[in-house]
Amino acid sequence: MASSSEDDVPLVKSKANGVKSSDTIPKSVDQAMDKENPTNGHVEAGISVRHGPVEEMDVDEDANGPIMANGVTNGKRKARSSVTNGKSYKEASSSEEDDKPLSKRRKMAAPPKPVLDSDSELSDEPLIKAKAKMPPKVTAAQVGEDSDSDQPITEKLAKKKEKIEKAAEKTAKAIRAEEASSAKKKKQKRVDSDDEDDVPLAKKTTKKIAKPKKEESDDDIPLRRKAPAVSAKKDKTKVKAEAVSPAKKAKGKVKAEKTEDDLAAEAEEEEFRWWENMDKNDNSIKWNTLEHNGVVFPPEYVPLPKNVKLVYDGVPISLHPDAEEIAGFYGAMLNSEVNVSNPTFNENFFFDFKAMLDNTGHGKDKDGNKIKIKEFAKCDFKPIFEYYDAERQKKKALPAVEKKALKAEKDAAEAPYTHCMWDGRKQKVGNFRVEPPGLFRGRGEHPKTGKVKQRVRPEQITLNIGKDAKVPTPPEGHKWKEIKHDQTATWLATWQENINGAFKYVMLAASSDIKGQSDYQKFEKARELKKHIDRIRKDYNRELQSKVMADRQRATAVYLIDKFALRAGNEKGEDEADTVGCCSLKYEHVTLRPPNTVIFDFLGKDSIRFYDEVEVDTQVFKNLKIFKKEPKGPGDEIFDRLTTSALNKHLSSYMTGLTAKVFRTYNASWTMSNLLKDMKSTGTIPEKVKDYNDANRQVAILCNHKRTVAAGHAGQIEKMQEKINGMLYQQWRLKQMMIDVDSKIKKKKGADFFELPEDLDEEWVKKHQEYLVEEHRQKIRKKFEKENEKLVAEGQKEMKDKELNDRLKDADELEKKFKKENKSKKVAAEGKSPSIEKLEASIEKIQQRIETSKIQLEDKDQNKEVALGTSKINYIDPRLTVVFSKKFDVPIERFFSKTLREKFDWAIKSVDEDWEF
DNA sequence: GAGTAGACTTAGGAATATAAAC
DNA sequence: GTTTATATTCCTAAGTCTACTC
C-alpha cells in the first residue's frame, strides 16, 4: 500500500483513486484540530469542494473511464467477475489503464500540497514497518505465512491442498468401509445414545481434543487453544464425521402403528444433535457422500397467442419468439412502477431488446411488411401486460380444488429435487429451481438494472456431487458444464449469470444441518468476541491517537463499526450501485457538527439510506476531521488508508475468525441479551410478545433494517384508532349507566372517572352515533335479505318490505336514544337487572380490549418502517429467544414461524432458561 | 500486495398462504 | 363466502470475506 515514496508524489490515487492522506499525523495537525472548530464538509466556508488535485483528475476522463458526478473516477474500483457478453451493455469498456500498476497510471501535475507540517520523526516510516507493530497473527488465513521458508505461498498451499485432498479421500474411504462393517453395531449403540457413539468416527481414530458435551462449558476454551488454525487446516483429514452415517441413529426406535409421515418426522426428530459435539474449527470437509438429482429448470417460453402483440407506433407487430419473450418480460411488469419509471431500467431493457431484434429481424405487421423497432417511446406493451395480467387473474380465480391439484402436480414434479442425501441424511435443498430468465432488477441506482437476464442452460451448470453418486441426467439433448466432487464446498450446483458475472449457487435450506452448524458457529464466534472485546476497545481507543495515519484510520473505523454497527464496506465496482459501508465512507457521507456530533448520511446495502446523528468520542470527532481535511473533498474516501482486508487482518489477530461482520452479530445479540435480561415481562401473552418485539425493534434499528412503509398504512392506523375510540365511547356509556343505577357512585369514584375520554369530543360522539345507527340499519337489512334468500331457497314466500321497515324501527329507536342521551346528558342503564358489579365487569372487559388494541396499534406504527425479520433471522442469537420463551412462558411459536423453528432447531433444543449469550 | 474469483451470508420486496373482518 | 389484512415463504440481489493469482 503506502510507502514513503508515495508521499513524494502526493495525492496519488488511494484505493478509490481519490486523494490520499499522508502517512503520518504530526503533532501540529493534532493540535491544530484541537483548536479549530471542526469542519462540516457540506456547509462550512473555507473548505472548497474542488481542489487542485481533484481537478487534475479530469485528465483521467479518457484514460480511466467516465468521471462520476462528484468528479471522481472509479478506475480502480472492484467489479464482480467480468462477463464476456459485452455486446449489449453500453459499458464504457474499462480502460486499459486498469491493468497498469497504480503508480504508472497517472501523475498529478500539482506539486505536493503541504497537507501536514514537515514530517515528524515517524513521517518516513514505511507503512510496512508500522504494520509490524501489529499483534501477531494466527489465523487460518495466514497458513502460508511461515516466514522461514522461501517457498512461494501459493506453491506451499497447492502442495498442502494436494496432501489434504489425498488424506481426506483416504479417510473418507476408511469411513465408508467402517460404516459398512459396523453399521449394525452402531445402530444398537445409538439407541442407548452412548456419548462415545456421538464422537465422530474420524475423531475416534485421530487425536481428539477432549471436549465437554455442553457448549457452554466449551466456551471457556479460546478457539485458538482448542485447535490452532494452522493445524486445523493441515488436519483436513479430521473429517467432519458428525455427519457420518447419522441416519442410522434414527432407526430401531420406531413404534408400530405410526403413519409414514409420523415415522419420517420422528426419524427427523431423532437426528444427531450435532450441536452437542460441534468442532468449531474444522470447516474443511463438508461432506463425504452426497447424492442429489440436480436442478429444476424453468419452463420453456410459451409464445403469446396470435392476437396479443406488441404495438409499435400504433401498429401491432409480430416478433420472433426470442424477441417476443423479452418484450414479454417488460410487458408483464408494466405495473411495477419502480422499474418501468426508471430511465436506466428502460434504457438497458431497450438496448438488450433491440440487440435481440437486430438478431431476429425485428418485426412484421399483419401484412408481413418488415417493421424496424427503433424507439422505446413508440413501443406499447399494454396488450402484453393485459394478457399476462388476465392470466394471473384467471389463475387466482381458479376454484380451490383446482388450485390444489395444480400445486400437487407441481410438488410431485419437483419432489425429486427438494431434498438430497448428505452423508446419508436426508436434507432439504434451498433453491433447487434455476432462476428463470427475465429483466435484472438491480436495486437503487444500479447501472445495469433492466438488462435481460438470460435463460440458463444445462451447459452452463456445474454440479457438485459425491464421486460414487449417480450423476443426474441432464435434460434431453443437453449436457452439464462440469461435474465436480468438491467436498469442501456446500453447493450442489452453480452457474454464472450474464449480467454481473455473479456466481449463483444451489445450496441447502436454512433448516439443513450444514447451515445450522454454520449458524451455530457464527453465534459462537460472536460469543467468543465477548472475551476479547475489552482488549479490542482498549486498543482502538489508544490507537485513535496513533501517529500513523493507517493505524489511526483503522482504530476510528473499528470504533464506528463497534459503536454503530456499520458494515465493513468493501470497495465496489463501477458497474454496481454506488453504496458504501464503513471503510468506503466518502467525504460527503459524514458531516461534523461541533463539539462532537457526527451525522452519517449515506446509502448502504441495497441502497437503503443510513441516516443517524450520533455523539462520538472527541478523539473520534477530531480524527474524522483530520481524515476529511484538505485537499479532500466530495468523492474522496474518508478511510483512504484502510481496506476491509487490512481491517479484518488486524481484527483476526485478536481472535481467530474475527472480522468486521462479527461485530454486528455480537452487538445485535449483546443488545438483545441485555434488553431481555432486564425485562420483567408480565401480563398477557400479547404484552409479552410486544415486549420481545420492542427489544427486537431496537436491534433492528441498530442494524438499520428498514422496509418501505406499506401503501395504506396511514389509513389502517386511522381505522384502528377509530376502533379504539369506539370502545372508549362504549366504555364511557357503561360508566354513565353506573350513575343511572346508583347516583352516589359519582361521588364514590370521583367525577374524573365519568368524564368523556380526552380523545373524544361531542362532535365526534355525534358522528360516531350516526355511524352506529347506520351500521345497525345495515345489519338489519342484511339479515333481512339473507332470511329472504333462505325462504326462497326453501320454496317459501319472501317477507314483505313492511317487515323490514318494522325491523328498522329498532335503529330508529337507537337514534332516538342517542339524541335523548345527548340532550339529558344521562345514559339509562341497559340490560336485564343492571348492577354496578355487572357494569364494572363490562367496563373492565372493554378496558382489556382497549389495551390490547392500543398495543397493537403502537406496535404496528412503530414497525411501519422497521423490518424485524432480518435481525431475528440473522443477528439475534436464537437461543436468546428460546430463553425468553421459556422464562416468560410464551410459546416459541409466537416468535418463530414453522420455517424459523426448523432453522433454529438446534437452538430450541439446546438451551434452558438459564442460558446466557 | 493488489486484484479478483468464488463461496457463502444477509437483505428487502414479491408472491403466496393464512387469519381476521366483513 | 368474500374481502382485506397479516404472516410467511420465496426469490434473488447485494453484501462480506477467504483464498487464489499475478
PDB file of N, CA, C and O in Angstrom, chain A residues 244-265:
ATOM      1  N   VAL A 244     -21.176 -38.466   9.574  1.00  0.00           N
ATOM      2  CA  VAL A 244     -21.022 -39.801   9.022  1.00  0.00           C
ATOM      3  C   VAL A 244     -22.169 -40.704   9.443  1.00  0.00           C
ATOM      4  O   VAL A 244     -22.408 -40.922  10.620  1.00  0.00           O
ATOM      5  N   SER A 245     -22.836 -41.212   8.480  1.00  0.00           N
ATOM      6  CA  SER A 245     -23.947 -42.152   8.655  1.00  0.00           C
ATOM      7  C   SER A 245     -24.852 -41.869   9.842  1.00  0.00           C
ATOM      8  O   SER A 245     -25.204 -42.759  10.588  1.00  0.00           O
ATOM      9  N   PRO A 246     -25.217 -40.693  10.028  1.00  0.00           N
ATOM     10  CA  PRO A 246     -26.036 -40.387  11.216  1.00  0.00           C
ATOM     11  C   PRO A 246     -27.461 -40.888  11.102  1.00  0.00           C
ATOM     12  O   PRO A 246     -28.130 -41.073  12.104  1.00  0.00           O
ATOM     13  N   ALA A 247     -27.889 -41.098   9.877  1.00  0.00           N
ATOM     14  CA  ALA A 247     -29.275 -41.513   9.708  1.00  0.00           C
ATOM     15  C   ALA A 247     -29.552 -42.789  10.474  1.00  0.00           C
ATOM     16  O   ALA A 247     -30.673 -43.041  10.901  1.00  0.00           O
ATOM     17  N   LYS A 248     -28.497 -43.520  10.650  1.00  0.00           N
ATOM     18  CA  LYS A 248     -28.674 -44.797  11.341  1.00  0.00           C
ATOM     19  C   LYS A 248     -29.177 -44.604  12.754  1.00  0.00           C
ATOM     20  O   LYS A 248     -29.800 -45.480  13.332  1.00  0.00           O
ATOM     21  N   LYS A 249     -28.857 -43.454  13.271  1.00  0.00           N
ATOM     22  CA  LYS A 249     -29.289 -43.191  14.642  1.00  0.00           C
ATOM     23  C   LYS A 249     -30.803 -43.264  14.787  1.00  0.00           C
ATOM     24  O   LYS A 249     -31.328 -43.604  15.822  1.00  0.00           O
ATOM     25  N   ALA A 250     -31.448 -42.856  13.733  1.00  0.00           N
ATOM     26  CA  ALA A 250     -32.897 -42.739  13.815  1.00  0.00           C
ATOM     27  C   ALA A 250     -33.587 -44.081  13.855  1.00  0.00           C
ATOM     28  O   ALA A 250     -34.719 -44.193  14.279  1.00  0.00           O
ATOM     29  N   LYS A 251     -32.899 -45.072  13.389  1.00  0.00           N
ATOM     30  CA  LYS A 251     -33.556 -46.371  13.257  1.00  0.00           C
ATOM     31  C   LYS A 251     -33.630 -47.134  14.566  1.00  0.00           C
ATOM     32  O   LYS A 251     -32.935 -46.859  15.512  1.00  0.00           O
ATOM     33  N   GLY A 252     -34.484 -48.142  14.552  1.00  0.00           N
ATOM     34  CA  GLY A 252     -34.528 -49.062  15.683  1.00  0.00           C
ATOM     35  C   GLY A 252     -35.403 -48.619  16.832  1.00  0.00           C
ATOM     36  O   GLY A 252     -35.586 -49.346  17.789  1.00  0.00           O
ATOM     37  N   LYS A 253     -35.954 -47.450  16.736  1.00  0.00           N
ATOM     38  CA  LYS A 253     -36.710 -46.968  17.888  1.00  0.00           C
ATOM     39  C   LYS A 253     -38.193 -46.784  17.595  1.00  0.00           C
ATOM     40  O   LYS A 253     -38.973 -46.459  18.460  1.00  0.00           O
ATOM     41  N   VAL A 254     -38.523 -46.893  16.328  1.00  0.00           N
ATOM     42  CA  VAL A 254     -39.879 -46.534  15.930  1.00  0.00           C
ATOM     43  C   VAL A 254     -40.940 -47.458  16.502  1.00  0.00           C
ATOM     44  O   VAL A 254     -40.762 -48.654  16.603  1.00  0.00           O
ATOM     45  N   LYS A 255     -42.027 -46.814  16.838  1.00  0.00           N
ATOM     46  CA  LYS A 255     -43.114 -47.599  17.376  1.00  0.00           C
ATOM     47  C   LYS A 255     -44.020 -48.088  16.250  1.00  0.00           C
ATOM     48  O   LYS A 255     -44.045 -47.521  15.172  1.00  0.00           O
ATOM     49  N   ALA A 256     -44.768 -49.110  16.533  1.00  0.00           N
ATOM     50  CA  ALA A 256     -45.534 -49.802  15.499  1.00  0.00           C
ATOM     51  C   ALA A 256     -46.494 -48.940  14.695  1.00  0.00           C
ATOM     52  O   ALA A 256     -46.173 -48.491  13.611  1.00  0.00           O
ATOM     53  N   GLU A 257     -47.652 -48.656  15.276  1.00  0.00           N
ATOM     54  CA  GLU A 257     -48.764 -48.146  14.477  1.00  0.00           C
ATOM     55  C   GLU A 257     -48.652 -46.667  14.060  1.00  0.00           C
ATOM     56  O   GLU A 257     -49.585 -45.914  14.172  1.00  0.00           O
ATOM     57  N   LYS A 258     -47.570 -46.296  13.501  1.00  0.00           N
ATOM     58  CA  LYS A 258     -47.451 -44.891  13.089  1.00  0.00           C
ATOM     59  C   LYS A 258     -47.497 -44.745  11.583  1.00  0.00           C
ATOM     60  O   LYS A 258     -47.091 -45.645  10.854  1.00  0.00           O
ATOM     61  N   THR A 259     -47.960 -43.589  11.139  1.00  0.00           N
ATOM     62  CA  THR A 259     -48.034 -43.360   9.700  1.00  0.00           C
ATOM     63  C   THR A 259     -46.624 -43.110   9.176  1.00  0.00           C
ATOM     64  O   THR A 259     -45.699 -42.845   9.946  1.00  0.00           O
ATOM     65  N   GLU A 260     -46.541 -43.163   7.871  1.00  0.00           N
ATOM     66  CA  GLU A 260     -45.234 -42.955   7.255  1.00  0.00           C
ATOM     67  C   GLU A 260     -44.695 -41.577   7.603  1.00  0.00           C
ATOM     68  O   GLU A 260     -43.516 -41.406   7.892  1.00  0.00           O
ATOM     69  N   ASP A 261     -45.617 -40.608   7.571  1.00  0.00           N
ATOM     70  CA  ASP A 261     -45.221 -39.234   7.886  1.00  0.00           C
ATOM     71  C   ASP A 261     -44.702 -39.122   9.305  1.00  0.00           C
ATOM     72  O   ASP A 261     -43.713 -38.449   9.587  1.00  0.00           O
ATOM     73  N   ASP A 262     -45.431 -39.802  10.190  1.00  0.00           N
ATOM     74  CA  ASP A 262     -45.010 -39.779  11.590  1.00  0.00           C
ATOM     75  C   ASP A 262     -43.600 -40.333  11.718  1.00  0.00           C
ATOM     76  O   ASP A 262     -42.753 -39.790  12.427  1.00  0.00           O
ATOM     77  N   LEU A 263     -43.420 -41.437  11.000  1.00  0.00           N
ATOM     78  CA  LEU A 263     -42.111 -42.071  11.080  1.00  0.00           C
ATOM     79  C   LEU A 263     -41.033 -41.151  10.531  1.00  0.00           C
ATOM     80  O   LEU A 263     -39.967 -40.998  11.138  1.00  0.00           O
ATOM     81  N   ALA A 264     -41.358 -40.542   9.411  1.00  0.00           N
ATOM     82  CA  ALA A 264     -40.380 -39.633   8.814  1.00  0.00           C
ATOM     83  C   ALA A 264     -40.080 -38.490   9.768  1.00  0.00           C
ATOM     84  O   ALA A 264     -38.920 -38.142   9.996  1.00  0.00           O
ATOM     85  N   ALA A 265     -41.150 -37.977  10.346  1.00  0.00           N
ATOM     86  CA  ALA A 265     -40.979 -36.858  11.273  1.00  0.00           C
ATOM     87  C   ALA A 265     -40.146 -37.295  12.464  1.00  0.00           C
ATOM     88  O   ALA A 265     -39.284 -36.564  12.950  1.00  0.00           O
TER      89      ALA A 265
END
